Coordinates of C-alpha atoms in Angstrom, one line a residue:
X22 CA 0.0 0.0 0.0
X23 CA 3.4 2.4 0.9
X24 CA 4.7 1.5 -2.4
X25 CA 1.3 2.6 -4.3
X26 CA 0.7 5.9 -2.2
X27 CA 4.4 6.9 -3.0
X28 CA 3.8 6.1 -6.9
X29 CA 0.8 8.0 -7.0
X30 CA 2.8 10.6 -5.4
X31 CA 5.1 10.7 -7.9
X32 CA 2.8 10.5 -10.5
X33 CA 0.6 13.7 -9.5
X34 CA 3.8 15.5 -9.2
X35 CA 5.0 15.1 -12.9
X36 CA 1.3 15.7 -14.3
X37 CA 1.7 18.7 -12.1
X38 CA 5.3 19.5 -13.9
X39 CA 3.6 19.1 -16.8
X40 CA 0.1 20.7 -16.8
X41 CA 1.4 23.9 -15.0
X42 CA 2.8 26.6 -17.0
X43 CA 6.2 26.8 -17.8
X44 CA 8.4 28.1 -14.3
X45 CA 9.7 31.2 -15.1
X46 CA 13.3 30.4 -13.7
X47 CA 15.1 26.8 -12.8
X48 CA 18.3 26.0 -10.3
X49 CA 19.5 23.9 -8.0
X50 CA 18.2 25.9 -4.8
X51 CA 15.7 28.0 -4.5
X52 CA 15.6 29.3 -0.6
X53 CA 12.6 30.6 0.8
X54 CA 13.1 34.1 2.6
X55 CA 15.7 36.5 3.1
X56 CA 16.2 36.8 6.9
X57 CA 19.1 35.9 8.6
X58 CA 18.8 32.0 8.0
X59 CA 18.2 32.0 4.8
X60 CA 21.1 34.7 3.3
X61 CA 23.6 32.3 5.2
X62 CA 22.0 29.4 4.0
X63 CA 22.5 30.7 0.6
X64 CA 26.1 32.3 1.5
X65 CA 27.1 28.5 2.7
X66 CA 25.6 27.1 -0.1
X67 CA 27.5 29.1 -2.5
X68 CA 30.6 28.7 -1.0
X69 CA 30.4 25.3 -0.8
X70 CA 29.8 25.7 -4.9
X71 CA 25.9 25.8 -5.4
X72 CA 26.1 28.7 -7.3
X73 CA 22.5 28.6 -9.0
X74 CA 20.1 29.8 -5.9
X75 CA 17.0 31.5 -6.5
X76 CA 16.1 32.9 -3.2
X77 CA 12.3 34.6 -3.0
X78 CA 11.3 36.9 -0.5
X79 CA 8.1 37.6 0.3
X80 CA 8.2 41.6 2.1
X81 CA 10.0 44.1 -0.3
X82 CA 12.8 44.3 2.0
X83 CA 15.8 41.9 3.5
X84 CA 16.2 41.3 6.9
X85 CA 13.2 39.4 8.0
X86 CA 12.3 40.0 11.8
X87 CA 15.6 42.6 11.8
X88 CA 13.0 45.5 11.3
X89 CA 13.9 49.0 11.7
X90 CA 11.1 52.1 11.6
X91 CA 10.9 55.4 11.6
X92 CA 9.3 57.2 14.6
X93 CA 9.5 61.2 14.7
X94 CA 13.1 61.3 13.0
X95 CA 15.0 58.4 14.2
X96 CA 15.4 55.1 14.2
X97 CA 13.7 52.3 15.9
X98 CA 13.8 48.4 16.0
X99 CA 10.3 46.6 15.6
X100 CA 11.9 43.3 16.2
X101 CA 15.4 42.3 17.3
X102 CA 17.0 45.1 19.0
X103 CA 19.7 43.6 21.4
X104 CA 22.9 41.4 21.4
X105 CA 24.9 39.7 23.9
X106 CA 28.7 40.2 24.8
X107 CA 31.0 39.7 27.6
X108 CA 30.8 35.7 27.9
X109 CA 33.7 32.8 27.6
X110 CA 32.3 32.3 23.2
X111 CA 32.2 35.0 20.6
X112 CA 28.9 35.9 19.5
X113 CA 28.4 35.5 15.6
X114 CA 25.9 38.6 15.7
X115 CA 28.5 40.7 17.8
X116 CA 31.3 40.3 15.2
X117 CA 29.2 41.2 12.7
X118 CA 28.3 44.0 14.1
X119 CA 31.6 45.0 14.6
X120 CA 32.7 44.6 11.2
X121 CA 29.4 46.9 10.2
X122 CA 30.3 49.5 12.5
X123 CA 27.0 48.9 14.1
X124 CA 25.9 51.8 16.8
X125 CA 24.9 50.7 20.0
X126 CA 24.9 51.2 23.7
X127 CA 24.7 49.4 26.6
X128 CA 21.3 48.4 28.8
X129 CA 23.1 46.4 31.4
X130 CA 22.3 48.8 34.1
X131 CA 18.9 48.5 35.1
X132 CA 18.4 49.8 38.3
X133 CA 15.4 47.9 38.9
X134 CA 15.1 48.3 42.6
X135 CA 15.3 52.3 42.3
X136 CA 12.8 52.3 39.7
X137 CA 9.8 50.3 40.7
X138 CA 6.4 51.4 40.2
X139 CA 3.0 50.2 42.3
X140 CA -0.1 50.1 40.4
X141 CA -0.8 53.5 41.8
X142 CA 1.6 55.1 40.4
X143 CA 3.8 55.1 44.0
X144 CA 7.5 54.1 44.4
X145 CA 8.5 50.7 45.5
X146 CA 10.7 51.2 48.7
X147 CA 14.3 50.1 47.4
X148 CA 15.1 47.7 50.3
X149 CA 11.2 46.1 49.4
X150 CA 12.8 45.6 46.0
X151 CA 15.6 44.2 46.4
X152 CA 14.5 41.5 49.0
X153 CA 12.4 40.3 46.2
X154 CA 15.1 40.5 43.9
X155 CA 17.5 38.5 46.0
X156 CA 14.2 35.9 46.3
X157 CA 14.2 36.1 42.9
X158 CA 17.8 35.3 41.8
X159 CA 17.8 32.9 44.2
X160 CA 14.9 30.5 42.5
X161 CA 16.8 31.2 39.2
X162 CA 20.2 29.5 40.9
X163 CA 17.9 26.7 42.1
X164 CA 16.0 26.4 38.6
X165 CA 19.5 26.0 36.8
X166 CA 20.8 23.2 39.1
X167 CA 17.1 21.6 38.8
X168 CA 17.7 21.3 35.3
X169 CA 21.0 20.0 35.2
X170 CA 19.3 17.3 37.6
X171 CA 16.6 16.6 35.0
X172 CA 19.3 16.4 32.1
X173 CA 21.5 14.1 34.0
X174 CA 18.1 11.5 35.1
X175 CA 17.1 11.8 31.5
X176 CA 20.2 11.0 30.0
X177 CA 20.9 8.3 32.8
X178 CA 17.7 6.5 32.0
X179 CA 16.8 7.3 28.2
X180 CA 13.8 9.3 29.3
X181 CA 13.5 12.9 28.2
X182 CA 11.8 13.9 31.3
X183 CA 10.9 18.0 31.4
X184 CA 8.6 20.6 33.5
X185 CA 7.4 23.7 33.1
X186 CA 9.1 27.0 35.0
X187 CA 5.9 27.0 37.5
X188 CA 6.1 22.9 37.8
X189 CA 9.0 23.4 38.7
X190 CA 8.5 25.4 41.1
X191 CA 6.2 22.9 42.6
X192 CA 9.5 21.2 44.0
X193 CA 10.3 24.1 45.8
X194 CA 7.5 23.9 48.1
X195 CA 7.7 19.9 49.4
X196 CA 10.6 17.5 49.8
X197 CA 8.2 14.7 48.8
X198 CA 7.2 16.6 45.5
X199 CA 11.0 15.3 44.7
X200 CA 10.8 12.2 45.9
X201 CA 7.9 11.6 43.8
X202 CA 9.4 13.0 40.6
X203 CA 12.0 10.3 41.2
X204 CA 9.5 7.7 41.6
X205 CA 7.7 8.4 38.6
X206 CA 10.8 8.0 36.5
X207 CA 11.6 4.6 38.4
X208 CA 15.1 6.3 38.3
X209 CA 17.9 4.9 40.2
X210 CA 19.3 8.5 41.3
X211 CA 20.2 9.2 44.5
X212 CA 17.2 11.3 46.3
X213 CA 20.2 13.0 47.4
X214 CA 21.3 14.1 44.6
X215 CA 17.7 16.0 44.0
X216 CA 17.6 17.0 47.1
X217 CA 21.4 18.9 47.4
X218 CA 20.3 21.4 45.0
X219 CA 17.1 22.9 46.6
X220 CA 17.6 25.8 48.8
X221 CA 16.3 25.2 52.7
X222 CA 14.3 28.6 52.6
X223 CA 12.1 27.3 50.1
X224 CA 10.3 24.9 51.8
X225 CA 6.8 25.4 53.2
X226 CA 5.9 28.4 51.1
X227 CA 4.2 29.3 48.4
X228 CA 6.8 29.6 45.4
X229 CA 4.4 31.5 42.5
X230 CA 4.6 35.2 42.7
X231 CA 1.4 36.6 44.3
X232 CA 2.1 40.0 44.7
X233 CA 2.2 42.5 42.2
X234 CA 6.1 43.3 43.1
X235 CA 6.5 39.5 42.7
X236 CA 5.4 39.6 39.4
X237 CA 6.8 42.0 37.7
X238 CA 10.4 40.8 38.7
X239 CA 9.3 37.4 37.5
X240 CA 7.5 38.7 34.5
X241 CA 11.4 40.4 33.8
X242 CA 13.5 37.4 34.4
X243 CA 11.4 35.3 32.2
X244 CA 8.7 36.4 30.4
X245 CA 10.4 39.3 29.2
X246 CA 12.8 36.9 27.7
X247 CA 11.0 33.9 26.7
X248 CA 7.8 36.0 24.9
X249 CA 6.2 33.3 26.9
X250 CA 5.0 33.1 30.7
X251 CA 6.7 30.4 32.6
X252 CA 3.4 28.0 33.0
X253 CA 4.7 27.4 29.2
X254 CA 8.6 27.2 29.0
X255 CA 10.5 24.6 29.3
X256 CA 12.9 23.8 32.2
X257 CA 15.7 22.3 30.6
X258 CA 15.9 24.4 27.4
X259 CA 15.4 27.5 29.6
X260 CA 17.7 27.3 31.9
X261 CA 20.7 28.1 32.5
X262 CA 20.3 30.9 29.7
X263 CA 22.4 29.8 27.2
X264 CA 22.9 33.3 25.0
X265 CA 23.7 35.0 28.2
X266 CA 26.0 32.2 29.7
X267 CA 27.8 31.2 26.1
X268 CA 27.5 35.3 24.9
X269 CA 27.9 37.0 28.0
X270 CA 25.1 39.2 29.9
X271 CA 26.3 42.5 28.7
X272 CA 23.2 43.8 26.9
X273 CA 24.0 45.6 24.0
X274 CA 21.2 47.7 22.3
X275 CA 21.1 48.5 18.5
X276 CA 20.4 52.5 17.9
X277 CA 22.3 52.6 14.0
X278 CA 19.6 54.9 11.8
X279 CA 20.4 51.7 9.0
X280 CA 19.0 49.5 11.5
X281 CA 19.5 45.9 13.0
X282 CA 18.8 44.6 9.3
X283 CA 22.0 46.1 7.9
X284 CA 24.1 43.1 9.2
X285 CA 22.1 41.0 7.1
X286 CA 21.9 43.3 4.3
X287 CA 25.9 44.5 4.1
X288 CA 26.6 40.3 3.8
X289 CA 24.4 39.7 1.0
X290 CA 26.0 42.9 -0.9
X291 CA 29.1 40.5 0.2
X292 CA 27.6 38.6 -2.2
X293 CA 25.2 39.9 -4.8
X294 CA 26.2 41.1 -7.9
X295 CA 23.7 42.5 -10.0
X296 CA 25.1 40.9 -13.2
X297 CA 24.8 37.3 -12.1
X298 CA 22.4 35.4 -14.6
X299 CA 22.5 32.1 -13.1
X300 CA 21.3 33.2 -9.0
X301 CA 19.0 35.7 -7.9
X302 CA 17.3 37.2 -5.2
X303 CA 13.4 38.2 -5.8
X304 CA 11.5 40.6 -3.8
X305 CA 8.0 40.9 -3.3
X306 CA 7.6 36.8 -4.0
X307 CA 5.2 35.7 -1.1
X308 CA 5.3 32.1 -1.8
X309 CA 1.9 30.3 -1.8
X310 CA 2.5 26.6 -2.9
X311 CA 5.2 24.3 -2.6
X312 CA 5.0 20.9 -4.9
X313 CA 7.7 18.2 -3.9
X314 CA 8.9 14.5 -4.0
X315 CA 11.5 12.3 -2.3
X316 CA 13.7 13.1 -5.0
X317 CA 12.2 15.1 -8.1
X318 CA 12.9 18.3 -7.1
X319 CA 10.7 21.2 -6.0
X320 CA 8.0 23.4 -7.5
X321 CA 7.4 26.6 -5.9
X322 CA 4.6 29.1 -6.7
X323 CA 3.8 32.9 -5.6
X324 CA 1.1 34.7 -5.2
X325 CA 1.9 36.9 -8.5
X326 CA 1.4 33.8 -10.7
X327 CA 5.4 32.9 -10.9
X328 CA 6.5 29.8 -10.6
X329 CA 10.2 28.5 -9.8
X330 CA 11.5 24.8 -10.3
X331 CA 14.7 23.7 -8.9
X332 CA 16.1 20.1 -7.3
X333 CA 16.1 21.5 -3.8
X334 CA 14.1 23.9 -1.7
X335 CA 15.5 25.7 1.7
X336 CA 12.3 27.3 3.8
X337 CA 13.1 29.6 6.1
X338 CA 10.4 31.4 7.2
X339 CA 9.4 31.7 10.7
X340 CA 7.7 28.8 12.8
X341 CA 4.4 31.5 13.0
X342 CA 4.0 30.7 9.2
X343 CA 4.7 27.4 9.2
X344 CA 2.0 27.0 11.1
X345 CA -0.6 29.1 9.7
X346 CA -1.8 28.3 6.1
X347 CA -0.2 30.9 4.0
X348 CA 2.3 28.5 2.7
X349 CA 0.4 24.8 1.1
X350 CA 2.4 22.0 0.6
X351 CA 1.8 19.5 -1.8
X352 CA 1.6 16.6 -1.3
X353 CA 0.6 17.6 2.5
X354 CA 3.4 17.2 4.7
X355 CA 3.7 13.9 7.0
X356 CA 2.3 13.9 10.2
X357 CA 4.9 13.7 12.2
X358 CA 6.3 17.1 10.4
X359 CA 3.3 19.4 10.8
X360 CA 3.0 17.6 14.8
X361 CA 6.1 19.0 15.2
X362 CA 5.9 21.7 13.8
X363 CA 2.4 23.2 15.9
X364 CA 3.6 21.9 19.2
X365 CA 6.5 24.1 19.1
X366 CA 5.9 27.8 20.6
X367 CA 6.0 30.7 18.0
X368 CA 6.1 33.7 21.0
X369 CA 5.1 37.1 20.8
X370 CA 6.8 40.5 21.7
X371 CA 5.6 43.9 21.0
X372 CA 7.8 46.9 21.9
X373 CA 4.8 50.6 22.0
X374 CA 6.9 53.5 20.9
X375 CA 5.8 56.6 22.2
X376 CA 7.3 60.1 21.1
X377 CA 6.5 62.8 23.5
X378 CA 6.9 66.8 22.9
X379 CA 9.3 67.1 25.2
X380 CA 11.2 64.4 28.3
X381 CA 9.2 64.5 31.7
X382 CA 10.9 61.2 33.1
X383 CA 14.2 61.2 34.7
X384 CA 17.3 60.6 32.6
X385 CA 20.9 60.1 33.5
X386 CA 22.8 56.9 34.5
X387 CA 20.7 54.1 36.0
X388 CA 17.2 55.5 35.2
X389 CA 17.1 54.1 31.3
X390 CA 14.9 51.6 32.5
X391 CA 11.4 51.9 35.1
X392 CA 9.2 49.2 35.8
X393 CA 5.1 48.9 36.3
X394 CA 3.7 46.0 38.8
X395 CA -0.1 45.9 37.9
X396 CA -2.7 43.4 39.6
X397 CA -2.3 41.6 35.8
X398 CA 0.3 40.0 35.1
X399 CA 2.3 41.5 32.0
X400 CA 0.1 45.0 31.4
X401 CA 2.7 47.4 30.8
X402 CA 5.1 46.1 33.1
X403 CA 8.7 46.9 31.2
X404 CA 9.5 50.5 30.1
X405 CA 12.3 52.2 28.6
X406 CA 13.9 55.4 27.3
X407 CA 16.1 56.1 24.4
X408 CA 18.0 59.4 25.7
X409 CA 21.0 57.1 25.9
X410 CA 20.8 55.9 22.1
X411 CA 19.3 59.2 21.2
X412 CA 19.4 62.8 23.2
X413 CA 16.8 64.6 23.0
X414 CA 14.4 62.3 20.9
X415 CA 11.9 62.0 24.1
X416 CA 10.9 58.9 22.8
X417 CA 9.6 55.7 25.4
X418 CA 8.5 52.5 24.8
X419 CA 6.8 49.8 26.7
X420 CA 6.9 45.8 26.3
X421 CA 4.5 43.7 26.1
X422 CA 4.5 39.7 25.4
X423 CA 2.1 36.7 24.7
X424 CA -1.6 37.2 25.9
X425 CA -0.9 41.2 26.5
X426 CA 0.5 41.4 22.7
X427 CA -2.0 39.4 21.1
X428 CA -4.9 41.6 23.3
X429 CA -3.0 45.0 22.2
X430 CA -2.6 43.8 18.2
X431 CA -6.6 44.1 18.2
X432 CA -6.9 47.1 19.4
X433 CA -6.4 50.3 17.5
X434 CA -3.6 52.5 18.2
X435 CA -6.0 55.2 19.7
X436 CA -7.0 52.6 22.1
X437 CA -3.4 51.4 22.8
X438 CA -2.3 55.1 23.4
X439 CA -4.7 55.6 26.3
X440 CA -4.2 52.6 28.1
X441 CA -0.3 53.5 27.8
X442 CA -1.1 57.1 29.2
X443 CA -2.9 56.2 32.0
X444 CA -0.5 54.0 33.5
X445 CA 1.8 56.8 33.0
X446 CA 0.1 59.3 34.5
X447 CA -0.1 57.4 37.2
X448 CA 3.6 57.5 37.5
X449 CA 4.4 61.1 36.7
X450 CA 1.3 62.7 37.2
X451 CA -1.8 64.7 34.5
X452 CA -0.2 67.4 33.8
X453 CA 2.2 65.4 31.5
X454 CA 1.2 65.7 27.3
X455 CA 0.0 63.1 24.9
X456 CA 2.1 61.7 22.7
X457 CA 2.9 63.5 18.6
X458 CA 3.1 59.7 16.9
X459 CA 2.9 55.8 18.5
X460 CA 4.2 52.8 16.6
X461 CA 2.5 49.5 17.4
X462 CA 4.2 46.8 15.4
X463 CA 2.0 43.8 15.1
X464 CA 4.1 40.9 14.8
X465 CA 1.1 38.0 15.5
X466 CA -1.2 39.7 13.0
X467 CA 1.5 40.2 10.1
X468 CA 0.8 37.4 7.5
X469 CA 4.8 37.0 6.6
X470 CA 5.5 36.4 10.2
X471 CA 3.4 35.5 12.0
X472 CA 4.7 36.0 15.7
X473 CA 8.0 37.5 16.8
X474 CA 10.3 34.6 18.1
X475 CA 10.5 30.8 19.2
X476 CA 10.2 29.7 22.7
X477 CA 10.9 25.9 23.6
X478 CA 7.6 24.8 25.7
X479 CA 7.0 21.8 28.1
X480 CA 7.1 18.6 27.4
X481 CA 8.7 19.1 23.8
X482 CA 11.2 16.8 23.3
X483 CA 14.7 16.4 21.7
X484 CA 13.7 13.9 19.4
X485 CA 10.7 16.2 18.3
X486 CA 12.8 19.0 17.6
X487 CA 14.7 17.2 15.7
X488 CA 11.8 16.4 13.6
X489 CA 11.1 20.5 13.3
X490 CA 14.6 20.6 11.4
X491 CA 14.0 17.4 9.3
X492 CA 14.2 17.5 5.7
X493 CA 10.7 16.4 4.1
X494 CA 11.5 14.9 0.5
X495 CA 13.0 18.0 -1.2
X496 CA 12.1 20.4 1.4
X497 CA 14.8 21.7 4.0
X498 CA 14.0 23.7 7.1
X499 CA 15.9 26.0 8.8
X500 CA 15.3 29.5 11.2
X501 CA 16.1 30.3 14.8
X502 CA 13.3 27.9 15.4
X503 CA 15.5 25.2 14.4
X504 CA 18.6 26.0 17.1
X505 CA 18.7 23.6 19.7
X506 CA 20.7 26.2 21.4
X507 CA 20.1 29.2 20.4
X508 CA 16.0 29.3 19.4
X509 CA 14.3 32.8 20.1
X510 CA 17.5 34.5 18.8
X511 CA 19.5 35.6 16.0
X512 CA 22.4 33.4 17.2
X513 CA 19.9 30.8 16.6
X514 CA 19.0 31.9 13.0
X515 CA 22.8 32.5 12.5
X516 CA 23.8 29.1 13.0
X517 CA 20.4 27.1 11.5
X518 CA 20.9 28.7 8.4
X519 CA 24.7 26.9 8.3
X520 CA 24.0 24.1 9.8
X521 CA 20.7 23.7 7.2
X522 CA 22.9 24.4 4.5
X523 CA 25.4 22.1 5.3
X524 CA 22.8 18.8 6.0
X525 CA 21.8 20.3 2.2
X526 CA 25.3 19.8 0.7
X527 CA 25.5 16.2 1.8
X528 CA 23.1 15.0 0.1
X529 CA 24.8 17.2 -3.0
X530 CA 27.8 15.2 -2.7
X531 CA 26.0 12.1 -2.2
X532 CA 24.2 12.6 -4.8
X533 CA 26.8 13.4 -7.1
X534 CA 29.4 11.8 -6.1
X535 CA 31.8 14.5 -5.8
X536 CA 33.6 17.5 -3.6
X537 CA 32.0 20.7 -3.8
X538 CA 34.4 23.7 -3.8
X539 CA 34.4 27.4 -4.5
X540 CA 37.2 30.2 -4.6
X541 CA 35.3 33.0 -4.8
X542 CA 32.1 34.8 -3.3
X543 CA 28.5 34.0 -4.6
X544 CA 26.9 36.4 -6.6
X545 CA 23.4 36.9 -6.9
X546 CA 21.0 39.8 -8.2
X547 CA 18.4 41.7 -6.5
X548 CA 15.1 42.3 -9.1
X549 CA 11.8 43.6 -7.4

């Protein structure tokens, strides 16, 4: 019955080949978006000697999620906005910001007991602050040796046991909540090896944040950076951090009036000529159909009627889109593919730019960043100032994730703008003005993206993920997304994009039975 189905398969597909209308352009590649994956993926494909690459992008612009804006005169990032430095590796996206000249500053100061807000609008008392804080930090030292425990039972016993951030905290509050875990895994590991890494002052209370103080501190040390809240995350892919540990926790934020992008932009002019007639790079080409067999080759369509044949296809658009319809594969892809591919986490994270008339917030060394702790969890809790990057601009901007993004996309920006206002003019009082302009990106609601960033939840598994990155016939996957490591960052999309590329030229040289090589730099042309 196998045997039939895949005949048929391969049948429909060449009718397909032959009843369509000529493609308007055949290679060996075509790759599927112009973010950071897929321009490396290219770049490593080219240099490995697959010189004819079509690659389609779907916005008119490269860069993908690296989005810049314009707000009132300067600069602003929609989507990624910070990089890591300072740690035992070198980050990939560091160096090539170095080598663009990138502009940045700093945000590793954040001064977060000084600048805490009550719902009212009233200062937190510092020493309040910092008691949670020090509660806080704590749990997180206790949540990275929890998940080295989990790793080491899991790898011990072939099991790929995982909680969530709150399950875990679950262990905080009993001894036998430990022992249990351990019998549930009929694992073989000492109790007291569980039970060395949980901190005696946790026992006996009740380890979710309550209070609105609480929350906001735990809304910053995870939410903040997962996109997700922690009933979702996963405990062994969240912590330790890897970026900061690998990367280093200096925080460096992008303020270049080219934009985050322009890393991704100055290495495909690395690489582009505008003469090249064998590879290209398409704008404008939202892809809507993808036809593929085991080993045919690939038929892609767009939206504008065009249609592209090569041997191979490289998609690298985001998880968001991958899991919404926009994109149709033909035949439908396995189930274990598109299982994997909706239980991973596809986060959101919206940054409200505000531009004022004039600065009526302090300024000056540890005041860049203020915080709001509301009754709800997440509503306008994470606010910011861009004095440093840009004097005189009088331009804030608030953060909001998951639930609080996808509420806020809905709403208009007239709507957004008042609830913005009144939280601060709680802080600094009525007499302060409205703002001249807003910027609300909408990242979930944004057909070519879909959501702003991976986040690894419970209960997904290695062997799962590996099934995200899995080839299908053809088809090649690759994106942050795809990072074991690294997912939720551009580090992530860095490295997938290579690594995608490289499981691609394998099968090259199997294929053909021979060592790819290139001296010089891929060239491919941009068309709109």
């Amino acid at each position: 019955m196998k045997i039939i189905q895949q005949a048929m398969a391969a049948l429909v597909f060449a009718l397909l080949l032959i009843a369509l209308p000529r493609p308007s352009t055949a290679s060996s590649v075509i790759v599927i978006g112009a973010g950071m994956s897929g321009i490396f993926a290219a770049k490593t494909l080219y240099e490995a000697g697959v010189t004819d690459i079509v690659i389609l992008e779907g916005s008119s612009r490269i860069g993908g999620r690296m989005m810049k804006a314009e707000l009132g005169g300067y600069t602003v990032e929609t989507g990624a906005n910070w990089y890591n430095t300072g740690g035992p590796l070198q980050n990939v996206v560091a160096s090539l910001a170095n080598k663009t000249k990138l502009r940045s500053s700093r945000n590793d100061n954040l001064n977060m007991s000084a600048n805490t807000y009550g719902q009212e609008g009233s200062l937190y008392p510092k020493q309040l602050v910092e008691q949670v804080q020090k509660v806080s930090s704590d749990k997180e030292s206790f949540y990275e040796r929890y998940s080295a425990v989990l790793s080491s039972i899991s790898k011990a016993e072939g099991v790929d046991i995982d909680v969530s951030v709150w399950k875990r905290r679950g262990c905080l509050e009993s001894k036998q909540t430990c022992l249990d875990l351990v019998i549930l895994l009929d694992s073989h590991v000492d109790y007291r090896v569980i039970m060395s890494c949980l901190p005696p002052l946790f026992f006996g209370g009740d380890s979710v944040p309550s209070s609105s103080l609480e929350m906001v501190i735990d809304y910053f040390n995870n939410d903040y950076e997962d996109g997700d809240p922690p009933m979702v995350s996963s405990l062994k892919h969240t912590y330790p951090r890897r970026e900061a540990m690998d990367h280093g926790d200096v925080t460096n934020f992008v303020c270049d009036p080219r934009g985050f992008e322009v890393l991704v932009q100055d290495l495909a002019c690395q690489f582009v000529n505008r003469s090249s007639k064998h590879s290209k790079l398409l704008l404008d080409k939202v892809v809507k159909e993808i036809f593929y067999t085991t080993n045919r080759g690939v038929r892609v369509e767009t939206e504008d009627g065009s249609a592209y044949q090569a041997k191979y296809a490289v998609v690298s658009v985001s998880l968001g889109v991958l899991q919404s319809n926009l994109i149709r594969f033909a035949p439908t892809l396995p189930r274990w593919k598109t299982d994997a591919i909706s239980r991973f986490d596809m986060a959101v994270y919206t940054k409200i730019f505000l531009k004022f008339p004039y600065r009526f917030w302090p300024a000056g060394p540890g005041t860049g960043y203020f915080f709001y702790a509301h009754a709800r969890r997440g509503y306008y809790p994470v606010w910011q100032h861009l004095e440093n990057e840009y004097p005189g601009s009088n331009i804030l901007f608030a953060t909001v994730t998951g639930d609080e993004s996808r509420r806020i996309e809905r709403l208009p920006d007239e709507d957004v703008q008042k609830e913005a206002m009144d939280v601060l003019r709680k802080i600094y009082g009525n007499g302060i003005p409205e703002p001249e302009r807003i910027l609300v990106p909408r990242w979930a609601m944004d057909r070519l993206y879909k959501g702003s960033y991976s986040n690894w939840p419970n209960g997904y598994t290695k062997a799962k993920h590996d099934q995200l990155r899995a080839q299908v016939g053809s088809v090649y996957f690759t994106g942050e997304h795809t990072s074991s490591k690294y997912f939720g960052y551009l580090t992530g999309a860095y490295l997938g994009g290579i690594d995608t590329a490289k499981d691609l030229i394998k099968s090259i040289k199997a294929e053909r039975g021979m060592t790819l090589s290139r001296k010089s730099i891929v060239d491919i042309r941009f068309e709109k």
